[in-house]
Coordinates of C-alpha atoms and ligand atoms in Angstrom, one line a residue:
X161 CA 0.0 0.0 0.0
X162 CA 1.3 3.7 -1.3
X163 CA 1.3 6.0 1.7
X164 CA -0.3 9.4 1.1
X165 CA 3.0 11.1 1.0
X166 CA 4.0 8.6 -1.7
X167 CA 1.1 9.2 -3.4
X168 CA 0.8 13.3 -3.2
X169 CA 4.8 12.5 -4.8
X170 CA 3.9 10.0 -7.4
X171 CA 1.2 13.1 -8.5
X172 CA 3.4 15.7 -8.6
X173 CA 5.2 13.9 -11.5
X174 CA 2.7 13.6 -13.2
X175 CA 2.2 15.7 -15.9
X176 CA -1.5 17.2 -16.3
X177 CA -3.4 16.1 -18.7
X178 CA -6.9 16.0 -20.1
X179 CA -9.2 13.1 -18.9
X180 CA -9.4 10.5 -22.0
X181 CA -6.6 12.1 -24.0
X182 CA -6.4 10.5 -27.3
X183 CA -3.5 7.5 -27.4
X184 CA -0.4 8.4 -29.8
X185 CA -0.6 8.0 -33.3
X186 CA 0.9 3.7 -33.9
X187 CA 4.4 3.7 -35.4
X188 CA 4.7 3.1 -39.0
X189 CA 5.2 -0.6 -38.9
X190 CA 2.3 -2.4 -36.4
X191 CA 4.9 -4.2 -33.7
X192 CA 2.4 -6.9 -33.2
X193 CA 2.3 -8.4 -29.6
X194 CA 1.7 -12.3 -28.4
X195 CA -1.8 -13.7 -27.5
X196 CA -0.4 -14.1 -24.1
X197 CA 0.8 -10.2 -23.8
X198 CA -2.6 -8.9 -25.3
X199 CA -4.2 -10.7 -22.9
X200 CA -1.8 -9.1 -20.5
X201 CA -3.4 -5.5 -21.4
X202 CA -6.6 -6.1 -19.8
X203 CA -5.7 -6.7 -16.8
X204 CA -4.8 -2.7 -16.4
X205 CA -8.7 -2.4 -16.6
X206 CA -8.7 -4.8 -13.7
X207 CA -6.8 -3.0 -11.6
X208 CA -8.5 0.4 -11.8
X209 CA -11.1 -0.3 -9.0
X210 CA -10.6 -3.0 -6.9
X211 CA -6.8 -2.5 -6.3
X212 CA -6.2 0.0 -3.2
X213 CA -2.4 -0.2 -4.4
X214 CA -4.0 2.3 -7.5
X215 CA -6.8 4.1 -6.0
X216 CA -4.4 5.7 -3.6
X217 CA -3.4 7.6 -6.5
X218 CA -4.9 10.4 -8.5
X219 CA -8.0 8.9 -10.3
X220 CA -6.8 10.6 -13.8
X221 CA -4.2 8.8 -13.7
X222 CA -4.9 5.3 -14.3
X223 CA -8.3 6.4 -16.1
X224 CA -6.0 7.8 -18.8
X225 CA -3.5 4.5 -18.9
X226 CA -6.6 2.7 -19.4
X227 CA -7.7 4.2 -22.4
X228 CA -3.8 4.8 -23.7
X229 CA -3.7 0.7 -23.1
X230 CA -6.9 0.1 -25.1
X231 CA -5.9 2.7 -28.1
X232 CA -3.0 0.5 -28.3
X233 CA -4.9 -3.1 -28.0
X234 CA -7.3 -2.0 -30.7
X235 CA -4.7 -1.0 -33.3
X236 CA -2.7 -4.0 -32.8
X237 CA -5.8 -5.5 -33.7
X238 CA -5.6 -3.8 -36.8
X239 CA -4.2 -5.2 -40.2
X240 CA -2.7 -3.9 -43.5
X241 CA -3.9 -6.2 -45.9
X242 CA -3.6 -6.2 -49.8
X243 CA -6.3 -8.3 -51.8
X244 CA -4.6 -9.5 -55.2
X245 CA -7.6 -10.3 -57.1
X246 CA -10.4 -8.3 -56.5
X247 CA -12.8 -9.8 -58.5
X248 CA -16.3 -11.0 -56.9
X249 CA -14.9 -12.8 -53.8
X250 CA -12.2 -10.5 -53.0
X251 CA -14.6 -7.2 -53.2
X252 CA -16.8 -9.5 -50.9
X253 CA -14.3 -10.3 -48.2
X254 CA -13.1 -7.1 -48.3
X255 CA -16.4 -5.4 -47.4
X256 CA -16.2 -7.2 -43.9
X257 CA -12.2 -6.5 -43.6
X258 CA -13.2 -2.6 -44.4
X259 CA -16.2 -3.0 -41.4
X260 CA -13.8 -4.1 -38.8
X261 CA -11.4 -1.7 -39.1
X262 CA -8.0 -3.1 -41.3
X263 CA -6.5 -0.8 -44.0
X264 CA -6.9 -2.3 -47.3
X265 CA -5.0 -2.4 -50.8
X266 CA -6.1 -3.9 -53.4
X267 CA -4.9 -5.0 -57.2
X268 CA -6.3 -7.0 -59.6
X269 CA -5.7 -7.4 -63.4
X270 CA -9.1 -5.7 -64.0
X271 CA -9.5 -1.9 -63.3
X272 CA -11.3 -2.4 -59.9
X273 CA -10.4 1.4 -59.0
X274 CA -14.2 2.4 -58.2
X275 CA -15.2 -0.5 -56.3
X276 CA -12.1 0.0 -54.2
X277 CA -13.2 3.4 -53.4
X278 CA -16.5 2.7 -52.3
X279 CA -15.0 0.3 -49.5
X280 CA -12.2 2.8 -48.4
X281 CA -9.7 0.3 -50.2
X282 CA -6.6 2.1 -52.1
X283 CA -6.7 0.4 -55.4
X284 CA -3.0 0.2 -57.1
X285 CA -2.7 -1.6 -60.8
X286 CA 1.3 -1.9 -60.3
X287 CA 1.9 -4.9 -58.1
X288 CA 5.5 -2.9 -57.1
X289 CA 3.5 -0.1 -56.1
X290 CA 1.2 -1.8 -53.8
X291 CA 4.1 -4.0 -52.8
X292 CA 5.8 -0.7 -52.1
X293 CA 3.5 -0.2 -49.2
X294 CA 4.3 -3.2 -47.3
X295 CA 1.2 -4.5 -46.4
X296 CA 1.2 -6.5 -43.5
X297 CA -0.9 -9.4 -45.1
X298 CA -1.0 -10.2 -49.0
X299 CA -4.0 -12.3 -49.3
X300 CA -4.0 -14.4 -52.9
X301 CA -8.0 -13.9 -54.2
X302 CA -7.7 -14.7 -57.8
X303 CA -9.3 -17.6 -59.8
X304 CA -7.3 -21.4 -58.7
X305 CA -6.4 -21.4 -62.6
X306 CA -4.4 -17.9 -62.6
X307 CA -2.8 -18.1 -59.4
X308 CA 0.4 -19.1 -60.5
X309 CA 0.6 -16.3 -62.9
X310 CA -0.4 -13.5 -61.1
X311 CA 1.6 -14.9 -58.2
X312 CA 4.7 -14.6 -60.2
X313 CA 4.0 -10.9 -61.3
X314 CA 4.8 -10.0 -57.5
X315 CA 7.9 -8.5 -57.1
X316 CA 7.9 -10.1 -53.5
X317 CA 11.3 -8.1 -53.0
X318 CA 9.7 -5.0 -52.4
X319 CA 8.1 -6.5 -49.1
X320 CA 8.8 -6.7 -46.1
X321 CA 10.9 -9.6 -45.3
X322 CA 8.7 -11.6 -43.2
X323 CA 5.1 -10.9 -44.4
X324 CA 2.3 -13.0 -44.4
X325 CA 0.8 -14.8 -47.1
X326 CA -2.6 -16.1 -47.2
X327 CA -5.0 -17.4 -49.8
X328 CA -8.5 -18.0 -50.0
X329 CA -8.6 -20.5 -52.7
X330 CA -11.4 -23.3 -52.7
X331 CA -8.7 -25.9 -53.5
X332 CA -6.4 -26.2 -51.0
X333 CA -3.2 -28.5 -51.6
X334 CA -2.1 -27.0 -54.5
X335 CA -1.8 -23.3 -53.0
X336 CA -0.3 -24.6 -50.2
X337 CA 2.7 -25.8 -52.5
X338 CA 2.8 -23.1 -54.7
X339 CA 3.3 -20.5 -51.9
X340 CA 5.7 -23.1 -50.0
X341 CA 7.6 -23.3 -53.7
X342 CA 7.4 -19.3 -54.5
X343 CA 7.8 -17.5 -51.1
X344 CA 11.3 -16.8 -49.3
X345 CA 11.5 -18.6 -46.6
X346 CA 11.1 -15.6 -44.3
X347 CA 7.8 -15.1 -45.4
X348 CA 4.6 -16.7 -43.2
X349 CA 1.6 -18.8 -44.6
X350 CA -1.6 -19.8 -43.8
X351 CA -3.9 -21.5 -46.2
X352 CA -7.7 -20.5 -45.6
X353 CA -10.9 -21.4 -47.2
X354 CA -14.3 -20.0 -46.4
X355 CA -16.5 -22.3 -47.1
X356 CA -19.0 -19.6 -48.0
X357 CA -19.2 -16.9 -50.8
X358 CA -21.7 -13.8 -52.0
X359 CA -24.8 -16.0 -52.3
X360 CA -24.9 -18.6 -49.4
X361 CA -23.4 -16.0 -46.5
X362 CA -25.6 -13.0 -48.0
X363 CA -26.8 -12.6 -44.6
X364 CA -23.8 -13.0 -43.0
X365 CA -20.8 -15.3 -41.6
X366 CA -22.4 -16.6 -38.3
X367 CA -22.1 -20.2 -37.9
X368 CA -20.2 -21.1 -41.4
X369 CA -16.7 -22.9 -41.7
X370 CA -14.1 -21.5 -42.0
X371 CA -10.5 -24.0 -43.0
X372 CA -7.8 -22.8 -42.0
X373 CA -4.2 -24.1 -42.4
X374 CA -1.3 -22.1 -40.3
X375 CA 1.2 -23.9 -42.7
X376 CA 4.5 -22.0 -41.7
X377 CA 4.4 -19.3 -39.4
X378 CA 7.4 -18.1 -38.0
X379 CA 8.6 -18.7 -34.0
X380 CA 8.2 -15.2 -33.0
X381 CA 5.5 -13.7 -30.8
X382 CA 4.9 -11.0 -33.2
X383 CA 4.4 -13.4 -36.1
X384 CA 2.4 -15.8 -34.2
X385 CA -0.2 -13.0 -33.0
X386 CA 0.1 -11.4 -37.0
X387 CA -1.6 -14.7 -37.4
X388 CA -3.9 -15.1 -34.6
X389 CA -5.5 -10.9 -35.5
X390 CA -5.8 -12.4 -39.0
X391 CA -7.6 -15.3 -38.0
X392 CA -9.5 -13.7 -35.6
X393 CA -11.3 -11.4 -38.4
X394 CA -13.1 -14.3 -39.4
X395 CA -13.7 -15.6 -35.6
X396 CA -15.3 -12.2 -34.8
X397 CA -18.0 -12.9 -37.6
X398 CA -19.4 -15.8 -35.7
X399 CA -17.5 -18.6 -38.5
X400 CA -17.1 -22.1 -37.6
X401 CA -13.0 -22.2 -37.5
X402 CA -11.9 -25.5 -38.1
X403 CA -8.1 -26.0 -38.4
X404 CA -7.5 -28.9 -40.8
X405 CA -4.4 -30.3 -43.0
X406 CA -4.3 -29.1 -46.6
X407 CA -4.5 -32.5 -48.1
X408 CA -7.8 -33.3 -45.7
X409 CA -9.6 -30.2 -46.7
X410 CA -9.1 -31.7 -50.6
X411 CA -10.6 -35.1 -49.6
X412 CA -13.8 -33.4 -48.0
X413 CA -14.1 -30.9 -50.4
X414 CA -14.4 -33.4 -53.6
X415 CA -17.1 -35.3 -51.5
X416 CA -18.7 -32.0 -50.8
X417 CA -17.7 -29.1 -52.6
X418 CA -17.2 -30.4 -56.2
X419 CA -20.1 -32.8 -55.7
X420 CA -22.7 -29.7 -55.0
X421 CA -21.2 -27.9 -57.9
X422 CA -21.1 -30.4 -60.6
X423 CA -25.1 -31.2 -59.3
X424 CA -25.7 -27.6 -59.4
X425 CA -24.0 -27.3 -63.1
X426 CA -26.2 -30.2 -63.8
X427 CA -29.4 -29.5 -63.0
X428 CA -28.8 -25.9 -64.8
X429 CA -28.4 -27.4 -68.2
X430 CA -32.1 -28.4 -67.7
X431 CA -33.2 -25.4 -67.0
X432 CA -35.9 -26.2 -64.5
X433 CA -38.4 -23.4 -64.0
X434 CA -40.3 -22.4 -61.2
X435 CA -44.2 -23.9 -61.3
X436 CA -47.5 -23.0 -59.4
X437 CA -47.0 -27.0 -57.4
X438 CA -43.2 -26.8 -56.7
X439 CA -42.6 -29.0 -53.4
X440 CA -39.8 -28.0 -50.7
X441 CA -37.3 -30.2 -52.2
X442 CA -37.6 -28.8 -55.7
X443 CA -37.0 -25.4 -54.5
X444 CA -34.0 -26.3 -53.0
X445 CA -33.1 -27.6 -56.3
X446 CA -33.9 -24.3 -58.0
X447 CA -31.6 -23.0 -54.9
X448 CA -28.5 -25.1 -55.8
X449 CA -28.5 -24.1 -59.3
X450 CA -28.5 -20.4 -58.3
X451 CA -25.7 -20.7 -55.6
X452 CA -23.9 -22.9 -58.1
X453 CA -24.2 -21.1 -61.3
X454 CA -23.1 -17.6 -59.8
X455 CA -19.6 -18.3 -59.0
X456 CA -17.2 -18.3 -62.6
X457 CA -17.2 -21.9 -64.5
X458 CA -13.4 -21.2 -63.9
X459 CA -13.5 -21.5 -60.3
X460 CA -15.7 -24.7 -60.7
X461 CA -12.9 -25.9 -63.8
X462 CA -10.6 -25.1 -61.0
X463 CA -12.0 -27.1 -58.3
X464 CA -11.6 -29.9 -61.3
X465 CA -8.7 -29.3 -62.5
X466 CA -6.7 -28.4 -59.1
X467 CA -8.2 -31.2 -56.8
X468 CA -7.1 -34.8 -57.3
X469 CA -9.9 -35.9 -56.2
X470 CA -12.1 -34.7 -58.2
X471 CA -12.1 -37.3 -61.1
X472 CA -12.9 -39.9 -58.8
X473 CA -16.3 -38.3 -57.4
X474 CA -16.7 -37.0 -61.0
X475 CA -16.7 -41.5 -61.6
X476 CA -18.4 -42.3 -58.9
X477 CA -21.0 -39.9 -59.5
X478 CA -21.6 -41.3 -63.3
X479 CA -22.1 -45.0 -61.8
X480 CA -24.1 -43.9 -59.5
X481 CA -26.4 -42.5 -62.0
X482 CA -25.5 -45.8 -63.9
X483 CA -26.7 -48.3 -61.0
X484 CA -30.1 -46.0 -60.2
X485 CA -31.3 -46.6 -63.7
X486 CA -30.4 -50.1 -63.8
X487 CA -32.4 -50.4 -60.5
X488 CA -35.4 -49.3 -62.2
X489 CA -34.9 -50.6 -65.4
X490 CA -34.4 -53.7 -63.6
X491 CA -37.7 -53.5 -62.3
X492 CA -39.6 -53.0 -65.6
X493 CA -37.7 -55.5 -67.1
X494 CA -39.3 -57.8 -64.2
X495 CA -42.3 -56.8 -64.8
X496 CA -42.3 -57.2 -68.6
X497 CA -40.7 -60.9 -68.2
X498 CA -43.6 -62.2 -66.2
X499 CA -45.9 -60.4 -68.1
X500 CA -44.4 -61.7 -71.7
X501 CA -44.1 -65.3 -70.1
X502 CA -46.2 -65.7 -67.5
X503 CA -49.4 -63.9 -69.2
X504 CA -50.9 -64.2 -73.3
X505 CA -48.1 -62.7 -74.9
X506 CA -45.1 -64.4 -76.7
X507 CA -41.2 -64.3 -75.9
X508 CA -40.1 -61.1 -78.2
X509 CA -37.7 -61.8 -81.5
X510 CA -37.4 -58.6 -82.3
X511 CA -33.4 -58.1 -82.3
X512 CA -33.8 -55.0 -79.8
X513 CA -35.2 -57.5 -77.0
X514 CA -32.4 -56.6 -75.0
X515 CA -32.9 -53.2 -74.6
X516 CA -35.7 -52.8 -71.9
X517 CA -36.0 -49.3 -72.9
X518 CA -37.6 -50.5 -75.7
X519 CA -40.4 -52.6 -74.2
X520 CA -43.0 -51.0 -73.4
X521 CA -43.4 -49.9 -77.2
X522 CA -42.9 -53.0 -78.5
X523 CA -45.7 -54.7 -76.2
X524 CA -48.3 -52.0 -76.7
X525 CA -50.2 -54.0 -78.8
X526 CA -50.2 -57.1 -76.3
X527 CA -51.2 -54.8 -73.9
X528 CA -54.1 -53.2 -75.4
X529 CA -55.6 -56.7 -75.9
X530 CA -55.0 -57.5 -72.1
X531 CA -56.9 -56.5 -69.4
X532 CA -54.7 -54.2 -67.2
X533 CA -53.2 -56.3 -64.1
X534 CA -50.9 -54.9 -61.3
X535 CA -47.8 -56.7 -63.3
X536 CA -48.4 -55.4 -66.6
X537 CA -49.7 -52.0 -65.6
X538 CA -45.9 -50.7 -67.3
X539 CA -47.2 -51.1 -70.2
X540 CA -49.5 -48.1 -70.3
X541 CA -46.8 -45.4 -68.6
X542 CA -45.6 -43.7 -71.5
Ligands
LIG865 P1 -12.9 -16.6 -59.8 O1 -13.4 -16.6 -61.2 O2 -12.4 -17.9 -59.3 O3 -11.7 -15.5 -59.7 C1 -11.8 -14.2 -60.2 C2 -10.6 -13.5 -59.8 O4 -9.4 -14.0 -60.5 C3 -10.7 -12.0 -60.3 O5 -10.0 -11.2 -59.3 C4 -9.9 -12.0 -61.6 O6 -9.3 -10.8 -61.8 C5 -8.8 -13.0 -61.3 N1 -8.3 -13.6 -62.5 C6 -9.0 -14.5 -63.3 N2 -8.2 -14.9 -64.4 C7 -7.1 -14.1 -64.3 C8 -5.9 -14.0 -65.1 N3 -5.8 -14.8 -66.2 N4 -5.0 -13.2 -64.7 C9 -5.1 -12.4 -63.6 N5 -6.2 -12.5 -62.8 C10 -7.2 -13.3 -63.1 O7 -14.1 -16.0 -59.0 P2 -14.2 -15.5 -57.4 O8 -15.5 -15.9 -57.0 O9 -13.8 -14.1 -57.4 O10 -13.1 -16.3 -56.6 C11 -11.8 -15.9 -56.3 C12 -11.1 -16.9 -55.5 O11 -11.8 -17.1 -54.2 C13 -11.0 -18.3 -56.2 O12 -9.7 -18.8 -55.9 C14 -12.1 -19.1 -55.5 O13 -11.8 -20.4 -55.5 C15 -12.0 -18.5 -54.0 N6 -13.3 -18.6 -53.3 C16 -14.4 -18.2 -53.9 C17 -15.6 -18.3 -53.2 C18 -16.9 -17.9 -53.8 O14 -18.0 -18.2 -53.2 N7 -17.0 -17.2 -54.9 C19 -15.6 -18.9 -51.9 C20 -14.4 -19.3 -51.4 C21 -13.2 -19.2 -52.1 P3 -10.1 -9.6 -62.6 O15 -11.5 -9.6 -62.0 O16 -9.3 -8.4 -62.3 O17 -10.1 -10.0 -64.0

């Protein structure tokens, strides 16, 4: 405990200042801090009022540390981040980045210079310009198929040595190598997917997943919490984090990503059309093809062409087709059998017996002289 005497001394060296005084302007480049020592700030608010060690002193005092302490918490918080690709998903991820707070740059090989505007983002068509401005995070949003090439059109020397790379690509293996092949070694990673986009999280990012792989982040508290403040943007929203392995993320994603989108793709080249009797499960049909069919076809050829995968459930999903037409093919063909040899008619010798397809038409004459039974009632669904 301070006696008062300490106290009345501890004031007088205090300089006077205004209650709530604004903190200082943050240094040019953000010194990030470790989970551990963030956590550490915080605790200054927990000393203001029970402590007696504090309140002997002047109230101002640590009312004023207190708001210095969170000035500095909330712009460590705070990111540089340059989107390469600012196409659909980057503008969209980018209108959440701009909401909580981060500085954004942004270059793509379109001229995106309006959009960028209307989200506070500085838009720069050089790479070496926006490389000039050493973002803390460079987050890769172009198409899977370009990646490579726009990549390489970085002059990643203009950087800062150690800054962090992140993409947002829906395959995930393939990134992961390319950056681990491309980047100095100085240079952090983390692969990401959001397993959401414009349509499905229209209303927001509560409750979807988000994969994430820290793939090489360097052994440093301030890298480690450069991370963590990037990651957290997405924690904030309410997303499902779910840290998972490149090459796992690629063996989920065929069974569920590639499966939805080839359906979707599907099902649009029928164009089904709303009617006045549409049932639950056909609207969600009509759904899928809309949240399907408004990404690119070159993110979809990408989640083809990048994903190994992806010719598998691509064969699977053909004899799968395969075996539920056989199945009811099978059944007609039952049906027909006992009707052509249990019933009036004669064995067929038409050579295109074997096809079952071709059945019912050639026993619509049998049929029309038969009374209708349960086993031949086939013959009239045309
Ligand atoms: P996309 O068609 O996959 O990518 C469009 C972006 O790629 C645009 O920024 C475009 O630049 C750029 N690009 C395409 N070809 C290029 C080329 N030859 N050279 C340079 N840049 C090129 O559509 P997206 O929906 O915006 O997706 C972007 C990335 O996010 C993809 O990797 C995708 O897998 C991933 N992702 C998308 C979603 C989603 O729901 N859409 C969800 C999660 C992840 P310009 O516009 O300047 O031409």
């Amino acid at each position: 405990m301070l006696s008062s005497s300490t106290a009345s001394s501890l004031r007088l060296h205090q300089p006077t200042r205004p209650h709530r005084r604004r903190p200082p302007s943050p240094p040019a480049s953000h010194q990030f801090r470790s989970p551990a020592s963030r956590r550490h700030l915080p605790s200054v608010r927990a000393r203001r009022g029970g402590g007696g060690t504090i309140r002997a002193i002047d109230a101002a005092q640590p009312f004023d540390y207190e708001s210095r302490a969170a000035g500095l918490l909330e712009e460590r918080q705070r990111l540089k981040i340059a989107i390469v690709g600012f196409g659909n998903f980057g503008q969209f991820l980018a209108r959440t980045f701009a909401r909580q707070g981060h500085t954004l740059l942004a270059h793509s090989r379109s001229d995106y210079s309006a959009a960028a505007a209307s989200l506070g983002a500085s838009y720069f068509q050089d790479p070496h310009d926006l490389c000039e401005c050493h973002p803390d995070v460079v987050l890769l949003a172009t198409s899977i198929l370009s990646a490579e090439a726009v990549l390489r059109t970085l002059p990643l020397h203009r950087l800062r040595r150690n800054t962090l790379f992140v993409d947002v690509l829906s395959v995930k293996e393939f990134p992961k190598n390319l950056l681990l092949t491309s980047l100095p070694e100085d240079f952090d990673v983390i692969c990401t997917h959001p397993m959401f986009g414009p349509e499905s999280a229209r209303d927001g990012w509560d409750g979807l997943p988000f994969v994430f792989d820290r793939v090489r982040v360097g052994d440093s508290p301030a890298r480690r919490a450069r991370a963590d403040v990037f990651l957290n943007i997405f924690e904030r929203e309410g997303c499902r984090m779910v840290e998972m392995p490149c090459a796992d993320h690629d063996a989920h994603a065929a069974e569920t990503q590639f499966l939805t989108h080839t359906v979707g793709r599907m099902l649009a080249t029928l164009d089904l059309q709303p009617t006045p009797i549409d049932t639950k499960g056909y609207e969600t049909l009509l759904r899928l093809v809309d949240n399907t069919c408004s990404d690119s076809f070159d993110l979809y050829n990408g989640l083809f062409m990048y994903n190994k995968n992806s010719t598998e459930l691509l064969n699977r999903l053909e004899s799968a087709m395969d075996s539920v037409k056989k199945r009811l093919f099978d059944g007609l063909h039952e049906v027909l059998r006992k009707q052509l040899f249990e019933g009036k008619a004669s064995p067929p010798t038409n050579k295109n017996a074997g096809d079952v397809r071709r059945k019912p038409l050639l026993l619509e004459g049998n049929a029309a002289s038969s009374p209708p039974t349960p086993n031949n009632t086939a013959v009239h669904l045309k």
